[in-house]
Amino acid sequence: MAPDAFWRAGSVLRTLQQRHGYDLRSRFRLANDCLIALSSRQIGATVLTRNERDFRLIQKIAPFSLAVVT
């Protein structure tokens, strides 16, 4: 993972906090989700997840390929 992915993840998390009221102190997994999304974008991969809500919000800020599974 490129070091700039961590900076970008911080920016995405700050935006989620400001726009959607996320309490980042209680949402540690969201930081991991941001890093997963940004890493997948960097290598051209698709994220497969059941966590549609969080990944869709991340996707609005930092577009990446996403497939929701049930």
Short mmCIF file of N, CA and C in Angstrom, two decimals:
data_model
loop_
_atom_site.label_atom_id
_atom_site.label_comp_id
_atom_site.label_asym_id
_atom_site.label_seq_id
_atom_site.Cartn_x
_atom_site.Cartn_y
_atom_site.Cartn_z
N MET A 1 0.84 -1.17 0.00
CA MET A 1 0.00 0.00 0.00
C MET A 1 0.89 1.24 0.00
N ALA A 2 0.57 2.15 -0.87
CA ALA A 2 1.36 3.38 -0.98
C ALA A 2 1.09 4.29 0.22
N PRO A 3 2.11 4.99 0.69
CA PRO A 3 1.94 5.88 1.84
C PRO A 3 0.85 6.93 1.64
N ASP A 4 0.66 7.39 0.41
CA ASP A 4 -0.37 8.41 0.19
C ASP A 4 -1.77 7.86 0.42
N ALA A 5 -1.94 6.54 0.42
CA ALA A 5 -3.25 5.95 0.71
C ALA A 5 -3.69 6.29 2.13
N PHE A 6 -2.74 6.36 3.06
CA PHE A 6 -3.08 6.71 4.44
C PHE A 6 -3.55 8.16 4.53
N TRP A 7 -2.89 9.06 3.81
CA TRP A 7 -3.32 10.47 3.79
C TRP A 7 -4.70 10.60 3.17
N ARG A 8 -4.91 9.90 2.07
CA ARG A 8 -6.21 9.95 1.39
C ARG A 8 -7.30 9.37 2.28
N ALA A 9 -7.00 8.28 2.98
CA ALA A 9 -7.98 7.68 3.89
C ALA A 9 -8.35 8.68 4.98
N GLY A 10 -7.38 9.40 5.51
CA GLY A 10 -7.67 10.41 6.51
C GLY A 10 -8.58 11.50 5.98
N SER A 11 -8.37 11.88 4.74
CA SER A 11 -9.21 12.89 4.10
C SER A 11 -10.64 12.37 3.92
N VAL A 12 -10.76 11.12 3.48
CA VAL A 12 -12.09 10.51 3.30
C VAL A 12 -12.81 10.42 4.65
N LEU A 13 -12.11 9.98 5.68
CA LEU A 13 -12.71 9.86 7.01
C LEU A 13 -13.17 11.22 7.54
N ARG A 14 -12.36 12.25 7.34
CA ARG A 14 -12.75 13.59 7.77
C ARG A 14 -14.01 14.05 7.05
N THR A 15 -14.09 13.77 5.75
CA THR A 15 -15.27 14.15 4.98
C THR A 15 -16.50 13.40 5.47
N LEU A 16 -16.36 12.10 5.75
CA LEU A 16 -17.49 11.32 6.28
C LEU A 16 -17.95 11.89 7.62
N GLN A 17 -17.01 12.31 8.43
CA GLN A 17 -17.36 12.89 9.72
C GLN A 17 -18.11 14.21 9.53
N GLN A 18 -17.63 15.05 8.64
CA GLN A 18 -18.25 16.35 8.44
C GLN A 18 -19.60 16.26 7.75
N ARG A 19 -19.70 15.45 6.71
CA ARG A 19 -20.94 15.39 5.92
C ARG A 19 -22.00 14.48 6.50
N HIS A 20 -21.58 13.40 7.16
CA HIS A 20 -22.53 12.38 7.59
C HIS A 20 -22.55 12.15 9.09
N GLY A 21 -21.77 12.93 9.84
CA GLY A 21 -21.80 12.86 11.29
C GLY A 21 -21.20 11.61 11.90
N TYR A 22 -20.34 10.92 11.17
CA TYR A 22 -19.71 9.72 11.72
C TYR A 22 -18.86 10.07 12.93
N ASP A 23 -19.01 9.30 14.00
CA ASP A 23 -18.15 9.45 15.17
C ASP A 23 -16.98 8.50 14.98
N LEU A 24 -15.88 9.03 14.51
CA LEU A 24 -14.75 8.19 14.14
C LEU A 24 -14.10 7.50 15.33
N ARG A 25 -14.27 8.02 16.52
CA ARG A 25 -13.69 7.36 17.70
C ARG A 25 -14.35 6.01 17.95
N SER A 26 -15.60 5.87 17.58
CA SER A 26 -16.29 4.60 17.80
C SER A 26 -16.40 3.76 16.53
N ARG A 27 -15.81 4.20 15.44
CA ARG A 27 -15.93 3.51 14.16
C ARG A 27 -14.56 3.15 13.60
N PHE A 28 -13.77 2.41 14.37
CA PHE A 28 -12.42 2.06 13.93
C PHE A 28 -12.43 1.25 12.65
N ARG A 29 -13.45 0.41 12.47
CA ARG A 29 -13.52 -0.41 11.26
C ARG A 29 -13.67 0.44 10.01
N LEU A 30 -14.23 1.61 10.15
CA LEU A 30 -14.39 2.49 8.99
C LEU A 30 -13.04 2.91 8.42
N ALA A 31 -12.06 3.10 9.28
CA ALA A 31 -10.71 3.43 8.80
C ALA A 31 -10.16 2.27 7.97
N ASN A 32 -10.38 1.05 8.43
CA ASN A 32 -9.95 -0.12 7.65
C ASN A 32 -10.68 -0.19 6.32
N ASP A 33 -11.98 0.10 6.34
CA ASP A 33 -12.76 0.07 5.10
C ASP A 33 -12.22 1.10 4.10
N CYS A 34 -11.85 2.27 4.59
CA CYS A 34 -11.27 3.30 3.70
C CYS A 34 -9.98 2.81 3.08
N LEU A 35 -9.13 2.21 3.88
CA LEU A 35 -7.86 1.70 3.36
C LEU A 35 -8.08 0.58 2.35
N ILE A 36 -9.05 -0.28 2.61
CA ILE A 36 -9.38 -1.36 1.66
C ILE A 36 -9.85 -0.75 0.35
N ALA A 37 -10.76 0.21 0.43
CA ALA A 37 -11.30 0.84 -0.78
C ALA A 37 -10.21 1.53 -1.58
N LEU A 38 -9.37 2.30 -0.91
CA LEU A 38 -8.32 3.04 -1.61
C LEU A 38 -7.25 2.12 -2.18
N SER A 39 -6.95 1.05 -1.46
CA SER A 39 -5.98 0.08 -1.97
C SER A 39 -6.52 -0.63 -3.19
N SER A 40 -7.80 -0.98 -3.16
CA SER A 40 -8.39 -1.66 -4.32
C SER A 40 -8.38 -0.74 -5.54
N ARG A 41 -8.66 0.52 -5.30
CA ARG A 41 -8.64 1.49 -6.40
C ARG A 41 -7.24 1.61 -6.99
N GLN A 42 -6.26 1.62 -6.12
CA GLN A 42 -4.87 1.78 -6.55
C GLN A 42 -4.42 0.63 -7.46
N ILE A 43 -4.90 -0.59 -7.18
CA ILE A 43 -4.46 -1.74 -7.98
C ILE A 43 -5.49 -2.16 -9.02
N GLY A 44 -6.61 -1.45 -9.09
CA GLY A 44 -7.63 -1.76 -10.08
C GLY A 44 -8.48 -2.96 -9.74
N ALA A 45 -8.62 -3.25 -8.45
CA ALA A 45 -9.42 -4.39 -8.00
C ALA A 45 -10.83 -3.95 -7.63
N THR A 46 -11.70 -4.91 -7.45
CA THR A 46 -13.07 -4.67 -7.01
C THR A 46 -13.23 -5.15 -5.58
N VAL A 47 -13.84 -4.34 -4.74
CA VAL A 47 -14.13 -4.73 -3.36
C VAL A 47 -15.42 -5.53 -3.35
N LEU A 48 -15.39 -6.70 -2.76
CA LEU A 48 -16.59 -7.52 -2.54
C LEU A 48 -16.93 -7.41 -1.06
N THR A 49 -18.17 -7.02 -0.75
CA THR A 49 -18.53 -6.80 0.65
C THR A 49 -20.02 -6.98 0.88
N ARG A 50 -20.37 -7.21 2.12
CA ARG A 50 -21.77 -7.17 2.56
C ARG A 50 -22.07 -5.82 3.23
N ASN A 51 -21.02 -5.07 3.51
CA ASN A 51 -21.14 -3.79 4.20
C ASN A 51 -21.43 -2.68 3.18
N GLU A 52 -22.61 -2.73 2.62
CA GLU A 52 -22.95 -1.79 1.55
C GLU A 52 -22.98 -0.35 2.03
N ARG A 53 -23.56 -0.09 3.17
CA ARG A 53 -23.76 1.28 3.63
C ARG A 53 -22.45 2.07 3.71
N ASP A 54 -21.48 1.55 4.43
CA ASP A 54 -20.23 2.28 4.60
C ASP A 54 -19.45 2.40 3.30
N PHE A 55 -19.37 1.31 2.54
CA PHE A 55 -18.59 1.36 1.30
C PHE A 55 -19.25 2.26 0.26
N ARG A 56 -20.57 2.34 0.22
CA ARG A 56 -21.22 3.26 -0.72
C ARG A 56 -20.90 4.72 -0.37
N LEU A 57 -20.87 5.03 0.92
CA LEU A 57 -20.52 6.39 1.32
C LEU A 57 -19.07 6.71 0.96
N ILE A 58 -18.18 5.77 1.21
CA ILE A 58 -16.77 5.97 0.84
C ILE A 58 -16.67 6.15 -0.67
N GLN A 59 -17.43 5.37 -1.41
CA GLN A 59 -17.39 5.40 -2.87
C GLN A 59 -17.81 6.77 -3.42
N LYS A 60 -18.72 7.44 -2.74
CA LYS A 60 -19.15 8.77 -3.18
C LYS A 60 -18.02 9.80 -3.07
N ILE A 61 -17.13 9.59 -2.13
CA ILE A 61 -16.03 10.53 -1.89
C ILE A 61 -14.80 10.14 -2.69
N ALA A 62 -14.52 8.85 -2.74
CA ALA A 62 -13.34 8.33 -3.44
C ALA A 62 -13.79 7.14 -4.29
N PRO A 63 -14.18 7.37 -5.53
CA PRO A 63 -14.71 6.30 -6.38
C PRO A 63 -13.77 5.10 -6.51
N PHE A 64 -14.35 3.91 -6.42
CA PHE A 64 -13.64 2.65 -6.60
C PHE A 64 -14.66 1.62 -7.03
N SER A 65 -14.18 0.49 -7.52
CA SER A 65 -15.07 -0.57 -7.99
C SER A 65 -15.60 -1.37 -6.80
N LEU A 66 -16.92 -1.55 -6.74
CA LEU A 66 -17.56 -2.19 -5.60
C LEU A 66 -18.61 -3.18 -6.07
N ALA A 67 -18.63 -4.35 -5.44
CA ALA A 67 -19.68 -5.34 -5.68
C ALA A 67 -20.21 -5.77 -4.33
N VAL A 68 -21.51 -5.58 -4.12
CA VAL A 68 -22.14 -5.96 -2.86
C VAL A 68 -22.67 -7.38 -3.01
N VAL A 69 -22.33 -8.22 -2.04
CA VAL A 69 -22.79 -9.61 -2.04
C VAL A 69 -23.82 -9.80 -0.94
N THR A 70 -24.67 -10.78 -1.14
CA THR A 70 -25.70 -11.05 -0.13
C THR A 70 -25.54 -12.42 0.45
#
